[in-house]
Amino acid sequence: MTPILLLGAGRMGGAILDGWAKAGAFAARDILIVDPFPSEAAKRMEAAGARLNPPAAALAQARTVILAVKPQKWLEAAAQHGAHLAPDAVIVSIAAGVPTEAISREFGGRTVARVMPNTAAAINRGTTSLYAADPDARARARALFAPLGAVVELPEEALIHAGTAVAGSGPAYLYAFVETLEAAGAAIGLSPDDAKALARSTVIGAAALLEASGEEPAELRRQVTSPAGTTEAAMNVLLGEHGLPPLMREAVAAAQRRSKELGG
Ligand SMILES: NC(=O)c1ccc[n+]([C@@H]2O[C@H](COP(=O)([O-])OP(=O)(O)OC[C@H]3O[C@@H](n4cnc5c(N)ncnc54)[C@H](OP(=O)(O)O)[C@@H]3O)[C@@H](O)[C@H]2O)c1
């Protein structure tokens, strides 16, 4: 499946490169990167031996191609680079919303896998949704993203929109949660620094406990919620009629809708 060509090495492409380097997943000499304004991650990989913006003729060496440009730019990337690729190169697309059929068409009928990773890939704690009808494309996509964290294979392509809404966009939900917990702490009298330290450490610790204990989150929540206690008072708000459940459903549905729109 190598050499691998990364088309677009911005935020997500850069996170993939950093994650591979950290995991020791692929030899740098087996990585080609094309990006008009290379990120620091792309430059680091170049320093390790990857080929950055090689002549177009070199792109034909790639066996697997990751399409990692913004969804708005993928057609341009396909037009610019598609003709230089080997006929049997497999395309692994991370472009939100863009369907397999359109990618395959614009890349001359080549086989396609779709993945939706997230930026924690950079520290090998990413989460990737994957869909490919073709078994070889699926296996390659898994091999590319398994070193970067968890990979969840979805049974239907349409579910990639839902995978995007939960895991692709998901890190931002948690960051927003931390921001609002910090702000709420400051609003009830904590200094901004203390609110920040308490909120961050609590969220990171709670996530680590979720992982280490293997318990269901509802069970962990019950364990810290004593009857008529302080946590219960907060839960009555947070899990109430206008609380997190309807808000989260609405937020995730909005992300899913937008993913569909981006696909055109
Ligand atoms: N960011 C995330 O958390 C995340 C998570 C999951 C999936 N994704 C998906 O990842 C894709 C990329 O998002 P991103 O946030 O990483 O975007 P980004 O930071 O803008 O990175 C895309 C990179 O590709 C470059 N590029 C544009 N046109 C190109 C071309 N024709 N050939 C080669 N490179 C080209 C861009 O250069 P210019 O700046 O010059 O355009 C940019 O450096 C999107 O489809 C997004 O849906 C992102």
PDB file of C-alpha atoms and ligand atoms in Angstrom:
ATOM      1  CA  MET A   1       0.000   0.000   0.000  1.00  0.00           C
ATOM      2  CA  THR A   2       3.038   2.321   0.088  1.00  0.00           C
ATOM      3  CA  PRO A   3       4.221   4.795  -1.103  1.00  0.00           C
ATOM      4  CA  ILE A   4       1.443   6.970   0.308  1.00  0.00           C
ATOM      5  CA  LEU A   5       0.571  10.353  -1.194  1.00  0.00           C
ATOM      6  CA  LEU A   6      -1.059  12.966   1.032  1.00  0.00           C
ATOM      7  CA  LEU A   7      -2.928  15.587  -1.012  1.00  0.00           C
ATOM      8  CA  GLY A   8      -3.361  18.498   1.413  1.00  0.00           C
ATOM      9  CA  ALA A   9      -1.408  18.659   4.672  1.00  0.00           C
ATOM     10  CA  GLY A  10      -3.308  21.318   6.635  1.00  0.00           C
ATOM     11  CA  ARG A  11      -4.869  20.826  10.062  1.00  0.00           C
ATOM     12  CA  MET A  12      -6.141  17.285   9.518  1.00  0.00           C
ATOM     13  CA  GLY A  13      -3.452  16.154   7.066  1.00  0.00           C
ATOM     14  CA  GLY A  14      -0.837  17.560   9.444  1.00  0.00           C
ATOM     15  CA  ALA A  15      -2.399  15.694  12.389  1.00  0.00           C
ATOM     16  CA  ILE A  16      -2.167  12.471  10.353  1.00  0.00           C
ATOM     17  CA  LEU A  17       1.510  13.073   9.602  1.00  0.00           C
ATOM     18  CA  ASP A  18       2.306  13.849  13.244  1.00  0.00           C
ATOM     19  CA  GLY A  19       0.370  10.764  14.371  1.00  0.00           C
ATOM     20  CA  TRP A  20       2.228   8.489  11.963  1.00  0.00           C
ATOM     21  CA  ALA A  21       5.561   9.912  13.084  1.00  0.00           C
ATOM     22  CA  LYS A  22       4.660   9.397  16.740  1.00  0.00           C
ATOM     23  CA  ALA A  23       3.477   5.829  16.106  1.00  0.00           C
ATOM     24  CA  GLY A  24       6.409   5.000  13.806  1.00  0.00           C
ATOM     25  CA  ALA A  25       3.752   3.773  11.389  1.00  0.00           C
ATOM     26  CA  PHE A  26       5.387   4.351   7.994  1.00  0.00           C
ATOM     27  CA  ALA A  27       8.903   5.088   6.799  1.00  0.00           C
ATOM     28  CA  ALA A  28       9.113   8.801   5.911  1.00  0.00           C
ATOM     29  CA  ARG A  29      10.694   7.918   2.540  1.00  0.00           C
ATOM     30  CA  ASP A  30       7.406   6.150   1.657  1.00  0.00           C
ATOM     31  CA  ILE A  31       5.416   9.374   2.107  1.00  0.00           C
ATOM     32  CA  LEU A  32       4.810  11.987  -0.577  1.00  0.00           C
ATOM     33  CA  ILE A  33       3.090  15.252   0.350  1.00  0.00           C
ATOM     34  CA  VAL A  34       1.512  17.803  -1.972  1.00  0.00           C
ATOM     35  CA  ASP A  35       0.397  21.108  -0.469  1.00  0.00           C
ATOM     36  CA  PRO A  36       0.949  24.606  -1.879  1.00  0.00           C
ATOM     37  CA  PHE A  37       1.483  26.070   1.637  1.00  0.00           C
ATOM     38  CA  PRO A  38       3.028  23.267   3.673  1.00  0.00           C
ATOM     39  CA  SER A  39       2.235  23.167   7.389  1.00  0.00           C
ATOM     40  CA  GLU A  40       4.865  22.681  10.084  1.00  0.00           C
ATOM     41  CA  ALA A  41       3.848  19.011  10.283  1.00  0.00           C
ATOM     42  CA  ALA A  42       4.542  18.611   6.538  1.00  0.00           C
ATOM     43  CA  LYS A  43       7.941  20.267   6.947  1.00  0.00           C
ATOM     44  CA  ARG A  44       8.767  17.997   9.901  1.00  0.00           C
ATOM     45  CA  MET A  45       7.926  14.942   7.793  1.00  0.00           C
ATOM     46  CA  GLU A  46      10.046  16.313   4.949  1.00  0.00           C
ATOM     47  CA  ALA A  47      12.976  16.751   7.342  1.00  0.00           C
ATOM     48  CA  ALA A  48      12.515  13.077   8.301  1.00  0.00           C
ATOM     49  CA  GLY A  49      12.815  12.027   4.640  1.00  0.00           C
ATOM     50  CA  ALA A  50       9.370  12.439   3.029  1.00  0.00           C
ATOM     51  CA  ARG A  51       9.105  14.017  -0.419  1.00  0.00           C
ATOM     52  CA  LEU A  52       7.302  17.375  -0.211  1.00  0.00           C
ATOM     53  CA  ASN A  53       5.842  18.780  -3.432  1.00  0.00           C
ATOM     54  CA  PRO A  54       7.770  16.403  -5.703  1.00  0.00           C
ATOM     55  CA  PRO A  55       7.567  16.742  -9.506  1.00  0.00           C
ATOM     56  CA  ALA A  56       4.161  15.641 -10.841  1.00  0.00           C
ATOM     57  CA  ALA A  57       5.704  12.537 -12.453  1.00  0.00           C
ATOM     58  CA  ALA A  58       6.570  11.175  -8.978  1.00  0.00           C
ATOM     59  CA  LEU A  59       2.892  11.017  -7.984  1.00  0.00           C
ATOM     60  CA  ALA A  60       2.496   7.874 -10.145  1.00  0.00           C
ATOM     61  CA  GLN A  61       4.586   5.987  -7.552  1.00  0.00           C
ATOM     62  CA  ALA A  62       1.864   6.320  -4.920  1.00  0.00           C
ATOM     63  CA  ARG A  63      -0.185   3.166  -4.282  1.00  0.00           C
ATOM     64  CA  THR A  64      -2.515   4.879  -1.825  1.00  0.00           C
ATOM     65  CA  VAL A  65      -3.609   8.522  -1.992  1.00  0.00           C
ATOM     66  CA  ILE A  66      -5.193  10.415   0.908  1.00  0.00           C
ATOM     67  CA  LEU A  67      -7.418  13.259  -0.226  1.00  0.00           C
ATOM     68  CA  ALA A  68      -7.165  15.760   2.645  1.00  0.00           C
ATOM     69  CA  VAL A  69      -8.062  19.136   1.156  1.00  0.00           C
ATOM     70  CA  LYS A  70     -11.122  21.128   2.233  1.00  0.00           C
ATOM     71  CA  PRO A  71     -14.376  19.832   0.708  1.00  0.00           C
ATOM     72  CA  GLN A  72     -14.608  23.113  -1.251  1.00  0.00           C
ATOM     73  CA  LYS A  73     -11.258  22.377  -2.932  1.00  0.00           C
ATOM     74  CA  TRP A  74     -11.474  18.681  -3.678  1.00  0.00           C
ATOM     75  CA  LEU A  75     -12.618  19.070  -7.308  1.00  0.00           C
ATOM     76  CA  GLU A  76      -9.688  21.364  -8.003  1.00  0.00           C
ATOM     77  CA  ALA A  77      -7.308  18.862  -6.355  1.00  0.00           C
ATOM     78  CA  ALA A  78      -8.743  16.006  -8.429  1.00  0.00           C
ATOM     79  CA  ALA A  79      -8.377  18.012 -11.656  1.00  0.00           C
ATOM     80  CA  GLN A  80      -4.847  19.068 -10.763  1.00  0.00           C
ATOM     81  CA  HIS A  81      -3.391  15.758  -9.579  1.00  0.00           C
ATOM     82  CA  GLY A  82      -5.747  12.971 -10.776  1.00  0.00           C
ATOM     83  CA  ALA A  83      -4.136  12.496 -14.194  1.00  0.00           C
ATOM     84  CA  HIS A  84      -0.676  11.993 -12.637  1.00  0.00           C
ATOM     85  CA  LEU A  85      -1.719   9.077 -10.405  1.00  0.00           C
ATOM     86  CA  ALA A  86      -1.195   5.392 -11.176  1.00  0.00           C
ATOM     87  CA  PRO A  87      -4.339   3.780 -12.651  1.00  0.00           C
ATOM     88  CA  ASP A  88      -4.548   1.317  -9.739  1.00  0.00           C
ATOM     89  CA  ALA A  89      -3.891   3.870  -6.967  1.00  0.00           C
ATOM     90  CA  VAL A  90      -6.554   3.701  -4.247  1.00  0.00           C
ATOM     91  CA  ILE A  91      -8.058   6.995  -3.036  1.00  0.00           C
ATOM     92  CA  VAL A  92      -8.789   7.380   0.680  1.00  0.00           C
ATOM     93  CA  SER A  93     -10.841  10.534   1.133  1.00  0.00           C
ATOM     94  CA  ILE A  94     -11.250  12.503   4.342  1.00  0.00           C
ATOM     95  CA  ALA A  95     -13.251  15.255   2.593  1.00  0.00           C
ATOM     96  CA  ALA A  96     -16.400  15.783   4.656  1.00  0.00           C
ATOM     97  CA  GLY A  97     -19.603  14.906   2.854  1.00  0.00           C
ATOM     98  CA  VAL A  98     -18.195  14.116  -0.605  1.00  0.00           C
ATOM     99  CA  PRO A  99     -19.603  10.751  -1.810  1.00  0.00           C
ATOM    100  CA  THR A 100     -17.517   7.804  -3.065  1.00  0.00           C
ATOM    101  CA  GLU A 101     -19.216   7.855  -6.448  1.00  0.00           C
ATOM    102  CA  ALA A 102     -18.242  11.493  -7.122  1.00  0.00           C
ATOM    103  CA  ILE A 103     -14.659  10.973  -5.936  1.00  0.00           C
ATOM    104  CA  SER A 104     -14.239   7.854  -8.047  1.00  0.00           C
ATOM    105  CA  ARG A 105     -15.662   9.653 -11.087  1.00  0.00           C
ATOM    106  CA  GLU A 106     -13.352  12.663 -10.725  1.00  0.00           C
ATOM    107  CA  PHE A 107     -10.356  10.396 -10.078  1.00  0.00           C
ATOM    108  CA  GLY A 108     -10.833   8.406 -13.297  1.00  0.00           C
ATOM    109  CA  GLY A 109     -12.851   5.518 -11.830  1.00  0.00           C
ATOM    110  CA  ARG A 110     -10.274   4.625  -9.167  1.00  0.00           C
ATOM    111  CA  THR A 111     -11.298   2.674  -6.078  1.00  0.00           C
ATOM    112  CA  VAL A 112     -12.268   4.824  -3.090  1.00  0.00           C
ATOM    113  CA  ALA A 113     -12.511   4.504   0.679  1.00  0.00           C
ATOM    114  CA  ARG A 114     -13.993   7.243   2.838  1.00  0.00           C
ATOM    115  CA  VAL A 115     -12.796   8.038   6.315  1.00  0.00           C
ATOM    116  CA  MET A 116     -13.601  10.744   8.812  1.00  0.00           C
ATOM    117  CA  PRO A 117     -10.836  11.112  11.382  1.00  0.00           C
ATOM    118  CA  ASN A 118     -10.377  13.728  14.072  1.00  0.00           C
ATOM    119  CA  THR A 119      -7.396  15.791  15.122  1.00  0.00           C
ATOM    120  CA  ALA A 120      -6.487  13.687  18.198  1.00  0.00           C
ATOM    121  CA  ALA A 121      -4.899  11.480  15.504  1.00  0.00           C
ATOM    122  CA  ALA A 122      -1.831  13.679  16.070  1.00  0.00           C
ATOM    123  CA  ILE A 123      -1.311  12.049  19.492  1.00  0.00           C
ATOM    124  CA  ASN A 124      -2.515   8.582  18.407  1.00  0.00           C
ATOM    125  CA  ARG A 125      -5.814   9.083  20.259  1.00  0.00           C
ATOM    126  CA  GLY A 126      -7.900   9.862  17.184  1.00  0.00           C
ATOM    127  CA  THR A 127     -11.233   8.337  16.236  1.00  0.00           C
ATOM    128  CA  THR A 128     -11.933   7.499  12.610  1.00  0.00           C
ATOM    129  CA  SER A 129     -15.169   6.445  10.929  1.00  0.00           C
ATOM    130  CA  LEU A 130     -14.521   4.357   7.825  1.00  0.00           C
ATOM    131  CA  TYR A 131     -16.639   3.199   4.919  1.00  0.00           C
ATOM    132  CA  ALA A 132     -15.541   1.382   1.767  1.00  0.00           C
ATOM    133  CA  ALA A 133     -17.492  -1.050  -0.378  1.00  0.00           C
ATOM    134  CA  ASP A 134     -14.238  -2.464  -1.747  1.00  0.00           C
ATOM    135  CA  PRO A 135     -12.414  -4.832   0.683  1.00  0.00           C
ATOM    136  CA  ASP A 136      -8.904  -3.841  -0.458  1.00  0.00           C
ATOM    137  CA  ALA A 137      -9.687  -0.127  -0.109  1.00  0.00           C
ATOM    138  CA  ARG A 138     -11.211  -0.808   3.326  1.00  0.00           C
ATOM    139  CA  ALA A 139      -8.108  -2.724   4.454  1.00  0.00           C
ATOM    140  CA  ARG A 140      -5.791   0.041   3.246  1.00  0.00           C
ATOM    141  CA  ALA A 141      -7.817   2.772   4.920  1.00  0.00           C
ATOM    142  CA  ARG A 142      -7.788   0.769   8.157  1.00  0.00           C
ATOM    143  CA  ALA A 143      -4.016   0.273   7.924  1.00  0.00           C
ATOM    144  CA  LEU A 144      -3.534   4.032   7.438  1.00  0.00           C
ATOM    145  CA  PHE A 145      -5.711   5.097  10.367  1.00  0.00           C
ATOM    146  CA  ALA A 146      -5.353   2.245  12.908  1.00  0.00           C
ATOM    147  CA  PRO A 147      -1.939   3.615  14.075  1.00  0.00           C
ATOM    148  CA  LEU A 148      -3.712   6.928  14.793  1.00  0.00           C
ATOM    149  CA  GLY A 149      -6.291   5.594  17.266  1.00  0.00           C
ATOM    150  CA  ALA A 150      -9.691   3.883  17.123  1.00  0.00           C
ATOM    151  CA  VAL A 151     -11.247   2.965  13.761  1.00  0.00           C
ATOM    152  CA  VAL A 152     -14.980   2.284  13.485  1.00  0.00           C
ATOM    153  CA  GLU A 153     -16.136   0.639  10.248  1.00  0.00           C
ATOM    154  CA  LEU A 154     -19.629   1.731   9.252  1.00  0.00           C
ATOM    155  CA  PRO A 155     -21.958  -0.602   7.344  1.00  0.00           C
ATOM    156  CA  GLU A 156     -23.330   2.044   4.938  1.00  0.00           C
ATOM    157  CA  GLU A 157     -21.815   5.070   3.270  1.00  0.00           C
ATOM    158  CA  ALA A 158     -24.671   7.343   4.336  1.00  0.00           C
ATOM    159  CA  LEU A 159     -23.664   6.782   7.970  1.00  0.00           C
ATOM    160  CA  ILE A 160     -20.413   8.688   7.380  1.00  0.00           C
ATOM    161  CA  HIS A 161     -22.481  11.874   7.870  1.00  0.00           C
ATOM    162  CA  ALA A 162     -23.435  10.597  11.317  1.00  0.00           C
ATOM    163  CA  GLY A 163     -19.843   9.513  12.053  1.00  0.00           C
ATOM    164  CA  THR A 164     -18.728  13.017  11.100  1.00  0.00           C
ATOM    165  CA  ALA A 165     -21.347  14.579  13.376  1.00  0.00           C
ATOM    166  CA  VAL A 166     -20.303  12.452  16.362  1.00  0.00           C
ATOM    167  CA  ALA A 167     -16.542  11.974  16.049  1.00  0.00           C
ATOM    168  CA  GLY A 168     -15.249  14.294  13.292  1.00  0.00           C
ATOM    169  CA  SER A 169     -16.781  17.365  14.916  1.00  0.00           C
ATOM    170  CA  GLY A 170     -16.934  15.799  18.401  1.00  0.00           C
ATOM    171  CA  PRO A 171     -13.672  17.170  19.829  1.00  0.00           C
ATOM    172  CA  ALA A 172     -15.054  20.698  19.396  1.00  0.00           C
ATOM    173  CA  TYR A 173     -18.110  19.757  21.483  1.00  0.00           C
ATOM    174  CA  LEU A 174     -15.888  18.755  24.392  1.00  0.00           C
ATOM    175  CA  TYR A 175     -13.735  21.866  24.057  1.00  0.00           C
ATOM    176  CA  ALA A 176     -16.915  23.964  24.119  1.00  0.00           C
ATOM    177  CA  PHE A 177     -17.997  22.055  27.242  1.00  0.00           C
ATOM    178  CA  VAL A 178     -14.686  22.872  28.969  1.00  0.00           C
ATOM    179  CA  GLU A 179     -14.951  26.532  27.942  1.00  0.00           C
ATOM    180  CA  THR A 180     -18.481  26.838  29.311  1.00  0.00           C
ATOM    181  CA  LEU A 181     -17.622  24.975  32.541  1.00  0.00           C
ATOM    182  CA  GLU A 182     -14.685  27.357  33.088  1.00  0.00           C
ATOM    183  CA  ALA A 183     -16.858  30.387  32.424  1.00  0.00           C
ATOM    184  CA  ALA A 184     -19.615  29.108  34.711  1.00  0.00           C
ATOM    185  CA  GLY A 185     -17.073  28.503  37.485  1.00  0.00           C
ATOM    186  CA  ALA A 186     -15.761  32.046  37.133  1.00  0.00           C
ATOM    187  CA  ALA A 187     -19.345  33.372  37.149  1.00  0.00           C
ATOM    188  CA  ILE A 188     -19.946  31.890  40.614  1.00  0.00           C
ATOM    189  CA  GLY A 189     -16.851  33.461  42.134  1.00  0.00           C
ATOM    190  CA  LEU A 190     -13.752  31.399  41.212  1.00  0.00           C
ATOM    191  CA  SER A 191     -10.791  33.315  39.827  1.00  0.00           C
ATOM    192  CA  PRO A 192     -10.410  32.699  36.078  1.00  0.00           C
ATOM    193  CA  ASP A 193      -7.187  30.756  36.735  1.00  0.00           C
ATOM    194  CA  ASP A 194      -8.752  28.544  39.386  1.00  0.00           C
ATOM    195  CA  ALA A 195     -11.856  27.955  37.232  1.00  0.00           C
ATOM    196  CA  LYS A 196      -9.592  26.971  34.361  1.00  0.00           C
ATOM    197  CA  ALA A 197      -7.479  24.562  36.441  1.00  0.00           C
ATOM    198  CA  LEU A 198     -10.524  22.937  38.055  1.00  0.00           C
ATOM    199  CA  ALA A 199     -12.539  22.558  34.840  1.00  0.00           C
ATOM    200  CA  ARG A 200      -9.717  21.187  32.669  1.00  0.00           C
ATOM    201  CA  SER A 201      -8.382  18.729  35.197  1.00  0.00           C
ATOM    202  CA  THR A 202     -11.902  17.502  35.977  1.00  0.00           C
ATOM    203  CA  VAL A 203     -12.799  16.847  32.340  1.00  0.00           C
ATOM    204  CA  ILE A 204      -9.490  15.130  31.562  1.00  0.00           C
ATOM    205  CA  GLY A 205      -9.666  13.056  34.762  1.00  0.00           C
ATOM    206  CA  ALA A 206     -13.274  12.041  34.149  1.00  0.00           C
ATOM    207  CA  ALA A 207     -12.455  10.970  30.575  1.00  0.00           C
ATOM    208  CA  ALA A 208      -9.455   8.966  31.812  1.00  0.00           C
ATOM    209  CA  LEU A 209     -11.637   7.260  34.426  1.00  0.00           C
ATOM    210  CA  LEU A 210     -14.216   6.414  31.761  1.00  0.00           C
ATOM    211  CA  GLU A 211     -11.463   4.702  29.799  1.00  0.00           C
ATOM    212  CA  ALA A 212      -9.678   3.031  32.705  1.00  0.00           C
ATOM    213  CA  SER A 213     -12.805   1.724  34.469  1.00  0.00           C
ATOM    214  CA  GLY A 214     -14.571   0.369  31.372  1.00  0.00           C
ATOM    215  CA  GLU A 215     -17.858   1.410  33.056  1.00  0.00           C
ATOM    216  CA  GLU A 216     -20.793   2.925  31.190  1.00  0.00           C
ATOM    217  CA  PRO A 217     -20.861   6.729  31.524  1.00  0.00           C
ATOM    218  CA  ALA A 218     -24.367   6.537  33.024  1.00  0.00           C
ATOM    219  CA  GLU A 219     -23.023   4.224  35.747  1.00  0.00           C
ATOM    220  CA  LEU A 220     -20.101   6.534  36.524  1.00  0.00           C
ATOM    221  CA  ARG A 221     -22.551   9.420  36.692  1.00  0.00           C
ATOM    222  CA  ARG A 222     -24.790   7.507  39.098  1.00  0.00           C
ATOM    223  CA  GLN A 223     -21.761   6.746  41.290  1.00  0.00           C
ATOM    224  CA  VAL A 224     -21.119  10.459  41.841  1.00  0.00           C
ATOM    225  CA  THR A 225     -24.758  11.474  42.179  1.00  0.00           C
ATOM    226  CA  SER A 226     -26.010  11.001  45.736  1.00  0.00           C
ATOM    227  CA  PRO A 227     -29.742  11.451  46.355  1.00  0.00           C
ATOM    228  CA  ALA A 228     -30.655  15.089  46.969  1.00  0.00           C
ATOM    229  CA  GLY A 229     -26.964  16.032  46.703  1.00  0.00           C
ATOM    230  CA  THR A 230     -25.163  18.755  44.761  1.00  0.00           C
ATOM    231  CA  THR A 231     -24.560  16.694  41.619  1.00  0.00           C
ATOM    232  CA  GLU A 232     -28.222  15.725  41.483  1.00  0.00           C
ATOM    233  CA  ALA A 233     -29.183  19.384  41.664  1.00  0.00           C
ATOM    234  CA  ALA A 234     -26.973  20.081  38.637  1.00  0.00           C
ATOM    235  CA  MET A 235     -28.136  16.958  36.767  1.00  0.00           C
ATOM    236  CA  ASN A 236     -31.741  18.056  37.096  1.00  0.00           C
ATOM    237  CA  VAL A 237     -30.765  21.058  34.985  1.00  0.00           C
ATOM    238  CA  LEU A 238     -28.245  19.422  32.659  1.00  0.00           C
ATOM    239  CA  LEU A 239     -30.335  16.350  31.849  1.00  0.00           C
ATOM    240  CA  GLY A 240     -33.652  18.181  32.144  1.00  0.00           C
ATOM    241  CA  GLU A 241     -36.185  18.965  29.457  1.00  0.00           C
ATOM    242  CA  HIS A 242     -34.156  21.849  28.012  1.00  0.00           C
ATOM    243  CA  GLY A 243     -30.773  20.403  28.928  1.00  0.00           C
ATOM    244  CA  LEU A 244     -28.077  18.482  27.141  1.00  0.00           C
ATOM    245  CA  PRO A 245     -30.103  15.641  25.507  1.00  0.00           C
ATOM    246  CA  PRO A 246     -32.216  17.859  23.193  1.00  0.00           C
ATOM    247  CA  LEU A 247     -29.291  20.260  22.676  1.00  0.00           C
ATOM    248  CA  MET A 248     -26.907  17.475  21.717  1.00  0.00           C
ATOM    249  CA  ARG A 249     -29.473  15.915  19.376  1.00  0.00           C
ATOM    250  CA  GLU A 250     -29.931  19.297  17.718  1.00  0.00           C
ATOM    251  CA  ALA A 251     -26.176  19.962  17.466  1.00  0.00           C
ATOM    252  CA  VAL A 252     -25.403  16.533  16.026  1.00  0.00           C
ATOM    253  CA  ALA A 253     -28.308  16.790  13.568  1.00  0.00           C
ATOM    254  CA  ALA A 254     -27.013  20.208  12.427  1.00  0.00           C
ATOM    255  CA  ALA A 255     -23.539  18.746  11.806  1.00  0.00           C
ATOM    256  CA  GLN A 256     -25.048  15.807   9.926  1.00  0.00           C
ATOM    257  CA  ARG A 257     -27.135  18.183   7.775  1.00  0.00           C
ATOM    258  CA  ARG A 258     -24.080  20.287   6.982  1.00  0.00           C
ATOM    259  CA  SER A 259     -22.072  17.195   6.053  1.00  0.00           C
ATOM    260  CA  LYS A 260     -24.809  16.295   3.549  1.00  0.00           C
ATOM    261  CA  GLU A 261     -24.822  19.832   2.135  1.00  0.00           C
ATOM    262  CA  LEU A 262     -21.037  19.816   1.695  1.00  0.00           C
ATOM    263  CA  GLY A 263     -21.371  16.687  -0.434  1.00  0.00           C
ATOM    264  CA  GLY A 264     -23.439  18.726  -2.908  1.00  0.00           C
TER     265      GLY A 264
HETATM  266  N1  LIG B   1      -9.964  19.713  10.859  1.00  0.00           N
HETATM  267  C1  LIG B   1     -10.585  18.649  11.339  1.00  0.00           C
HETATM  268  O1  LIG B   1     -10.746  18.462  12.541  1.00  0.00           O
HETATM  269  C2  LIG B   1     -11.103  17.581  10.393  1.00  0.00           C
HETATM  270  C3  LIG B   1     -11.584  16.380  10.918  1.00  0.00           C
HETATM  271  C4  LIG B   1     -11.992  15.379  10.046  1.00  0.00           C
HETATM  272  C5  LIG B   1     -11.949  15.599   8.693  1.00  0.00           C
HETATM  273  N2  LIG B   1     -11.544  16.772   8.196  1.00  0.00           N
HETATM  274  C6  LIG B   1     -11.562  16.939   6.754  1.00  0.00           C
HETATM  275  O2  LIG B   1     -10.240  17.127   6.348  1.00  0.00           O
HETATM  276  C7  LIG B   1     -10.238  17.896   5.159  1.00  0.00           C
HETATM  277  C8  LIG B   1      -9.197  18.976   5.299  1.00  0.00           C
HETATM  278  O3  LIG B   1      -9.573  19.847   6.377  1.00  0.00           O
HETATM  279  P1  LIG B   1      -8.497  20.699   7.153  1.00  0.00           P
HETATM  280  O4  LIG B   1      -9.164  21.290   8.313  1.00  0.00           O
HETATM  281  O5  LIG B   1      -7.268  19.878   7.366  1.00  0.00           O
HETATM  282  O6  LIG B   1      -8.224  21.813   6.025  1.00  0.00           O
HETATM  283  P2  LIG B   1      -6.980  22.748   5.839  1.00  0.00           P
HETATM  284  O7  LIG B   1      -6.293  22.996   7.155  1.00  0.00           O
HETATM  285  O8  LIG B   1      -7.418  23.904   4.998  1.00  0.00           O
HETATM  286  O9  LIG B   1      -5.979  21.823   5.007  1.00  0.00           O
HETATM  287  C9  LIG B   1      -6.118  21.519   3.647  1.00  0.00           C
HETATM  288  C10 LIG B   1      -4.775  21.755   2.982  1.00  0.00           C
HETATM  289  O10 LIG B   1      -4.838  21.326   1.624  1.00  0.00           O
HETATM  290  C11 LIG B   1      -4.245  22.300   0.821  1.00  0.00           C
HETATM  291  N3  LIG B   1      -4.734  22.298  -0.570  1.00  0.00           N
HETATM  292  C12 LIG B   1      -5.755  23.001  -1.120  1.00  0.00           C
HETATM  293  N4  LIG B   1      -5.883  22.715  -2.423  1.00  0.00           N
HETATM  294  C13 LIG B   1      -4.934  21.805  -2.726  1.00  0.00           C
HETATM  295  C14 LIG B   1      -4.545  21.112  -3.921  1.00  0.00           C
HETATM  296  N5  LIG B   1      -5.182  21.313  -5.073  1.00  0.00           N
HETATM  297  N6  LIG B   1      -3.532  20.231  -3.829  1.00  0.00           N
HETATM  298  C15 LIG B   1      -2.894  20.017  -2.685  1.00  0.00           C
HETATM  299  N7  LIG B   1      -3.202  20.642  -1.528  1.00  0.00           N
HETATM  300  C16 LIG B   1      -4.195  21.529  -1.529  1.00  0.00           C
HETATM  301  C17 LIG B   1      -4.620  23.574   1.517  1.00  0.00           C
HETATM  302  O11 LIG B   1      -3.865  24.643   1.047  1.00  0.00           O
HETATM  303  P3  LIG B   1      -4.561  26.112   0.984  1.00  0.00           P
HETATM  304  O12 LIG B   1      -4.537  26.610   2.386  1.00  0.00           O
HETATM  305  O13 LIG B   1      -3.687  26.847   0.059  1.00  0.00           O
HETATM  306  O14 LIG B   1      -5.957  25.924   0.460  1.00  0.00           O
HETATM  307  C18 LIG B   1      -4.385  23.211   2.980  1.00  0.00           C
HETATM  308  O15 LIG B   1      -3.055  23.345   3.374  1.00  0.00           O
HETATM  309  C19 LIG B   1     -11.638  18.455   4.965  1.00  0.00           C
HETATM  310  O16 LIG B   1     -12.242  17.791   3.882  1.00  0.00           O
HETATM  311  C20 LIG B   1     -12.325  18.149   6.259  1.00  0.00           C
HETATM  312  O17 LIG B   1     -13.657  17.829   6.021  1.00  0.00           O
HETATM  313  C21 LIG B   1     -11.088  17.759   9.024  1.00  0.00           C
END
